[in-house]
Short mmCIF file of N, CA and C in Angstrom, two decimals:
data_model
loop_
_atom_site.label_atom_id
_atom_site.label_comp_id
_atom_site.label_asym_id
_atom_site.label_seq_id
_atom_site.Cartn_x
_atom_site.Cartn_y
_atom_site.Cartn_z
N UNK A 114 -43.25 54.23 -21.28
CA UNK A 114 -43.48 53.68 -19.97
C UNK A 114 -44.71 52.78 -19.95
N UNK A 115 -45.64 53.06 -20.81
CA UNK A 115 -46.83 52.21 -20.89
C UNK A 115 -46.47 50.79 -21.28
N UNK A 116 -45.47 50.65 -22.16
CA UNK A 116 -45.03 49.32 -22.57
C UNK A 116 -44.57 48.51 -21.37
N UNK A 117 -43.75 49.13 -20.52
CA UNK A 117 -43.20 48.43 -19.36
C UNK A 117 -44.32 47.99 -18.41
N UNK A 118 -45.29 48.87 -18.20
CA UNK A 118 -46.40 48.55 -17.31
C UNK A 118 -47.25 47.42 -17.90
N UNK A 119 -47.55 47.51 -19.19
CA UNK A 119 -48.36 46.47 -19.83
C UNK A 119 -47.65 45.12 -19.80
N UNK A 120 -46.36 45.13 -19.98
CA UNK A 120 -45.59 43.89 -19.94
C UNK A 120 -45.65 43.25 -18.55
N UNK A 121 -45.49 44.07 -17.53
CA UNK A 121 -45.57 43.55 -16.16
C UNK A 121 -46.95 43.01 -15.86
N UNK A 122 -47.98 43.71 -16.30
CA UNK A 122 -49.36 43.25 -16.08
C UNK A 122 -49.59 41.94 -16.81
N UNK A 123 -49.12 41.85 -18.06
CA UNK A 123 -49.32 40.63 -18.84
C UNK A 123 -48.59 39.44 -18.24
N UNK A 124 -47.48 39.71 -17.58
CA UNK A 124 -46.70 38.65 -16.95
C UNK A 124 -47.41 38.11 -15.72
N UNK A 125 -48.35 38.88 -15.20
CA UNK A 125 -49.05 38.45 -13.99
C UNK A 125 -48.14 38.45 -12.78
N UNK A 126 -47.13 39.30 -12.82
CA UNK A 126 -46.14 39.35 -11.75
C UNK A 126 -46.41 40.59 -10.89
N UNK A 127 -47.07 40.39 -9.77
CA UNK A 127 -47.45 41.51 -8.90
C UNK A 127 -46.23 42.25 -8.37
N UNK A 128 -45.16 41.52 -8.07
CA UNK A 128 -43.94 42.16 -7.56
C UNK A 128 -43.35 43.09 -8.61
N UNK A 129 -43.27 42.61 -9.84
CA UNK A 129 -42.74 43.44 -10.92
C UNK A 129 -43.61 44.66 -11.13
N UNK A 130 -44.91 44.48 -11.12
CA UNK A 130 -45.83 45.60 -11.29
C UNK A 130 -45.64 46.62 -10.17
N UNK A 131 -45.53 46.15 -8.94
CA UNK A 131 -45.29 47.06 -7.81
C UNK A 131 -43.98 47.82 -7.96
N UNK A 132 -42.94 47.12 -8.38
CA UNK A 132 -41.64 47.78 -8.56
C UNK A 132 -41.70 48.84 -9.65
N UNK A 133 -42.42 48.54 -10.72
CA UNK A 133 -42.55 49.53 -11.78
C UNK A 133 -43.29 50.78 -11.31
N UNK A 134 -44.28 50.61 -10.45
CA UNK A 134 -44.98 51.77 -9.89
C UNK A 134 -44.01 52.61 -9.07
N UNK A 135 -43.15 51.96 -8.33
CA UNK A 135 -42.20 52.67 -7.48
C UNK A 135 -41.17 53.42 -8.33
N UNK A 136 -40.69 52.80 -9.40
CA UNK A 136 -39.63 53.42 -10.18
C UNK A 136 -40.12 54.18 -11.40
N UNK A 137 -41.44 54.33 -11.52
CA UNK A 137 -42.01 55.01 -12.70
C UNK A 137 -41.40 56.39 -12.92
N UNK A 138 -41.25 57.17 -11.89
CA UNK A 138 -40.68 58.51 -12.05
C UNK A 138 -39.22 58.43 -12.50
N UNK A 139 -38.50 57.42 -12.02
CA UNK A 139 -37.11 57.26 -12.46
C UNK A 139 -37.05 56.87 -13.94
N UNK A 140 -37.99 56.02 -14.37
CA UNK A 140 -38.04 55.65 -15.79
C UNK A 140 -38.34 56.87 -16.65
N UNK A 141 -39.20 57.76 -16.15
CA UNK A 141 -39.52 58.96 -16.92
C UNK A 141 -38.30 59.86 -17.03
N UNK A 142 -37.55 60.01 -15.95
CA UNK A 142 -36.32 60.80 -16.00
C UNK A 142 -35.35 60.19 -17.00
N UNK A 143 -35.22 58.85 -16.96
CA UNK A 143 -34.35 58.17 -17.91
C UNK A 143 -34.79 58.47 -19.34
N UNK A 144 -36.07 58.31 -19.61
CA UNK A 144 -36.57 58.54 -20.97
C UNK A 144 -36.30 59.97 -21.42
N UNK A 145 -36.49 60.91 -20.53
CA UNK A 145 -36.26 62.31 -20.86
C UNK A 145 -34.79 62.59 -21.13
N UNK A 146 -33.91 61.90 -20.42
CA UNK A 146 -32.48 62.16 -20.54
C UNK A 146 -31.77 61.34 -21.61
N UNK A 147 -32.13 60.09 -21.74
CA UNK A 147 -31.35 59.19 -22.59
C UNK A 147 -31.96 58.91 -23.95
N UNK A 148 -33.23 59.16 -24.11
CA UNK A 148 -33.87 58.93 -25.40
C UNK A 148 -34.27 60.29 -25.94
N UNK A 149 -33.27 60.99 -26.47
CA UNK A 149 -33.49 62.37 -26.87
C UNK A 149 -33.34 62.59 -28.37
N UNK A 150 -33.16 61.52 -29.11
CA UNK A 150 -33.11 61.68 -30.56
C UNK A 150 -33.78 60.49 -31.24
N UNK A 151 -34.02 60.64 -32.51
CA UNK A 151 -34.76 59.62 -33.27
C UNK A 151 -34.05 58.28 -33.25
N UNK A 152 -32.73 58.28 -33.39
CA UNK A 152 -31.98 57.02 -33.42
C UNK A 152 -32.17 56.23 -32.12
N UNK A 153 -32.03 56.90 -30.99
CA UNK A 153 -32.20 56.22 -29.70
C UNK A 153 -33.63 55.74 -29.51
N UNK A 154 -34.58 56.54 -29.94
CA UNK A 154 -35.99 56.13 -29.82
C UNK A 154 -36.26 54.89 -30.68
N UNK A 155 -35.69 54.87 -31.88
CA UNK A 155 -35.89 53.71 -32.76
C UNK A 155 -35.24 52.45 -32.18
N UNK A 156 -34.08 52.60 -31.57
CA UNK A 156 -33.40 51.46 -30.95
C UNK A 156 -34.26 50.92 -29.81
N UNK A 157 -34.73 51.82 -28.94
CA UNK A 157 -35.56 51.40 -27.81
C UNK A 157 -36.84 50.72 -28.30
N UNK A 158 -37.45 51.28 -29.34
CA UNK A 158 -38.67 50.69 -29.89
C UNK A 158 -38.40 49.30 -30.45
N UNK A 159 -37.30 49.15 -31.15
CA UNK A 159 -36.92 47.85 -31.70
C UNK A 159 -36.70 46.82 -30.59
N UNK A 160 -36.07 47.26 -29.52
CA UNK A 160 -35.85 46.37 -28.38
C UNK A 160 -37.18 45.97 -27.74
N UNK A 161 -38.09 46.92 -27.61
CA UNK A 161 -39.41 46.61 -27.06
C UNK A 161 -40.13 45.59 -27.96
N UNK A 162 -40.03 45.78 -29.26
CA UNK A 162 -40.68 44.86 -30.20
C UNK A 162 -40.12 43.44 -30.06
N UNK A 163 -38.81 43.32 -29.83
CA UNK A 163 -38.20 41.99 -29.66
C UNK A 163 -38.72 41.32 -28.39
N UNK A 164 -38.85 42.08 -27.32
CA UNK A 164 -39.40 41.53 -26.08
C UNK A 164 -40.83 41.09 -26.30
N UNK A 165 -41.63 41.96 -26.91
CA UNK A 165 -43.03 41.65 -27.14
C UNK A 165 -43.21 40.42 -28.02
N UNK A 166 -42.41 40.30 -29.07
CA UNK A 166 -42.51 39.15 -29.96
C UNK A 166 -42.21 37.85 -29.21
N UNK A 167 -41.21 37.89 -28.35
CA UNK A 167 -40.88 36.69 -27.57
C UNK A 167 -41.99 36.34 -26.59
N UNK A 168 -42.56 37.35 -25.95
CA UNK A 168 -43.67 37.11 -25.02
C UNK A 168 -44.87 36.53 -25.76
N UNK A 169 -45.21 37.16 -26.87
CA UNK A 169 -46.35 36.66 -27.66
C UNK A 169 -46.12 35.24 -28.15
N UNK A 170 -44.86 34.91 -28.44
CA UNK A 170 -44.52 33.57 -28.90
C UNK A 170 -44.40 32.56 -27.78
N UNK A 171 -44.55 33.02 -26.55
CA UNK A 171 -44.47 32.12 -25.41
C UNK A 171 -43.06 31.63 -25.12
N UNK A 172 -42.06 32.36 -25.59
CA UNK A 172 -40.66 31.96 -25.40
C UNK A 172 -40.03 32.78 -24.28
N UNK A 173 -40.11 32.25 -23.07
CA UNK A 173 -39.59 32.95 -21.90
C UNK A 173 -38.10 33.22 -21.97
N UNK A 174 -37.34 32.26 -22.50
CA UNK A 174 -35.89 32.46 -22.61
C UNK A 174 -35.56 33.59 -23.57
N UNK A 175 -36.25 33.62 -24.70
CA UNK A 175 -36.02 34.70 -25.67
C UNK A 175 -36.45 36.04 -25.10
N UNK A 176 -37.55 36.05 -24.35
CA UNK A 176 -38.02 37.30 -23.73
C UNK A 176 -37.00 37.80 -22.71
N UNK A 177 -36.48 36.90 -21.91
CA UNK A 177 -35.46 37.28 -20.92
C UNK A 177 -34.21 37.80 -21.61
N UNK A 178 -33.82 37.13 -22.68
CA UNK A 178 -32.63 37.56 -23.42
C UNK A 178 -32.84 38.93 -24.05
N UNK A 179 -34.01 39.14 -24.67
CA UNK A 179 -34.31 40.43 -25.29
C UNK A 179 -34.37 41.54 -24.23
N UNK A 180 -34.92 41.23 -23.07
CA UNK A 180 -34.99 42.23 -22.00
C UNK A 180 -33.59 42.54 -21.48
N UNK A 181 -32.73 41.53 -21.38
CA UNK A 181 -31.35 41.76 -20.93
C UNK A 181 -30.63 42.68 -21.91
N UNK A 182 -30.83 42.46 -23.21
CA UNK A 182 -30.23 43.34 -24.21
C UNK A 182 -30.76 44.75 -24.04
N UNK A 183 -32.07 44.89 -23.87
CA UNK A 183 -32.68 46.21 -23.71
C UNK A 183 -32.12 46.92 -22.47
N UNK A 184 -32.01 46.22 -21.38
CA UNK A 184 -31.49 46.84 -20.16
C UNK A 184 -30.03 47.26 -20.33
N UNK A 185 -29.24 46.44 -21.01
CA UNK A 185 -27.83 46.78 -21.22
C UNK A 185 -27.68 48.00 -22.13
N UNK A 186 -28.44 48.05 -23.21
CA UNK A 186 -28.31 49.19 -24.11
C UNK A 186 -28.92 50.45 -23.50
N UNK A 187 -29.99 50.29 -22.73
CA UNK A 187 -30.58 51.44 -22.04
C UNK A 187 -29.59 52.03 -21.04
N UNK A 188 -28.93 51.16 -20.31
CA UNK A 188 -27.91 51.61 -19.36
C UNK A 188 -26.78 52.33 -20.08
N UNK A 189 -26.34 51.76 -21.19
CA UNK A 189 -25.26 52.38 -21.96
C UNK A 189 -25.67 53.76 -22.47
N UNK A 190 -26.92 53.89 -22.95
CA UNK A 190 -27.40 55.20 -23.42
C UNK A 190 -27.42 56.21 -22.29
N UNK A 191 -27.88 55.80 -21.13
CA UNK A 191 -27.94 56.72 -19.99
C UNK A 191 -26.55 57.13 -19.54
N UNK A 192 -25.63 56.18 -19.46
CA UNK A 192 -24.26 56.51 -19.05
C UNK A 192 -23.58 57.41 -20.07
N UNK A 193 -23.83 57.18 -21.35
CA UNK A 193 -23.26 58.03 -22.39
C UNK A 193 -23.80 59.45 -22.28
N UNK A 194 -25.09 59.56 -21.99
CA UNK A 194 -25.69 60.88 -21.84
C UNK A 194 -25.11 61.61 -20.64
N UNK A 195 -24.87 60.89 -19.58
CA UNK A 195 -24.29 61.52 -18.38
C UNK A 195 -22.87 61.99 -18.65
N UNK A 196 -22.13 61.21 -19.45
CA UNK A 196 -20.75 61.56 -19.74
C UNK A 196 -20.66 62.74 -20.71
N UNK A 197 -21.60 62.83 -21.62
CA UNK A 197 -21.57 63.85 -22.65
C UNK A 197 -22.98 64.30 -22.98
N UNK A 198 -23.59 65.11 -22.10
CA UNK A 198 -24.98 65.51 -22.33
C UNK A 198 -25.12 66.33 -23.61
N UNK A 199 -26.21 66.09 -24.35
CA UNK A 199 -26.41 66.86 -25.59
C UNK A 199 -26.78 68.30 -25.28
N UNK A 200 -26.46 69.18 -26.18
CA UNK A 200 -26.90 70.57 -26.01
C UNK A 200 -28.36 70.64 -26.43
N UNK A 201 -29.15 71.31 -25.65
CA UNK A 201 -30.59 71.37 -25.92
C UNK A 201 -31.00 72.79 -26.14
#
C-alpha cells in the first residue's frame, strides 16, 4: 500500500491521493485476500516495478499502460479468490 501512496504523492495529484486515503482499507482487504501466495506477490511486485520504471523514465503513456495491466490482473486475482478461496 505504501507504493500506491508514494506513487500518488509523486504524481502531485491531490485527487488521487485523497481517493487512496478513502480506499486504503479496501486495498488492505484486497491485499489480504488476493495476494496470499508467493507467485501472486511476485506478479504484483513486477507490475509495480513496471509502473515505477515508466514514471522514473517520464513516460506517462507507458505508466498508464503498466497501471492498466496491474489493475486488470489485480482484479482477476481478486475475482479468482472470490470464486475459489484458498484453504488457510
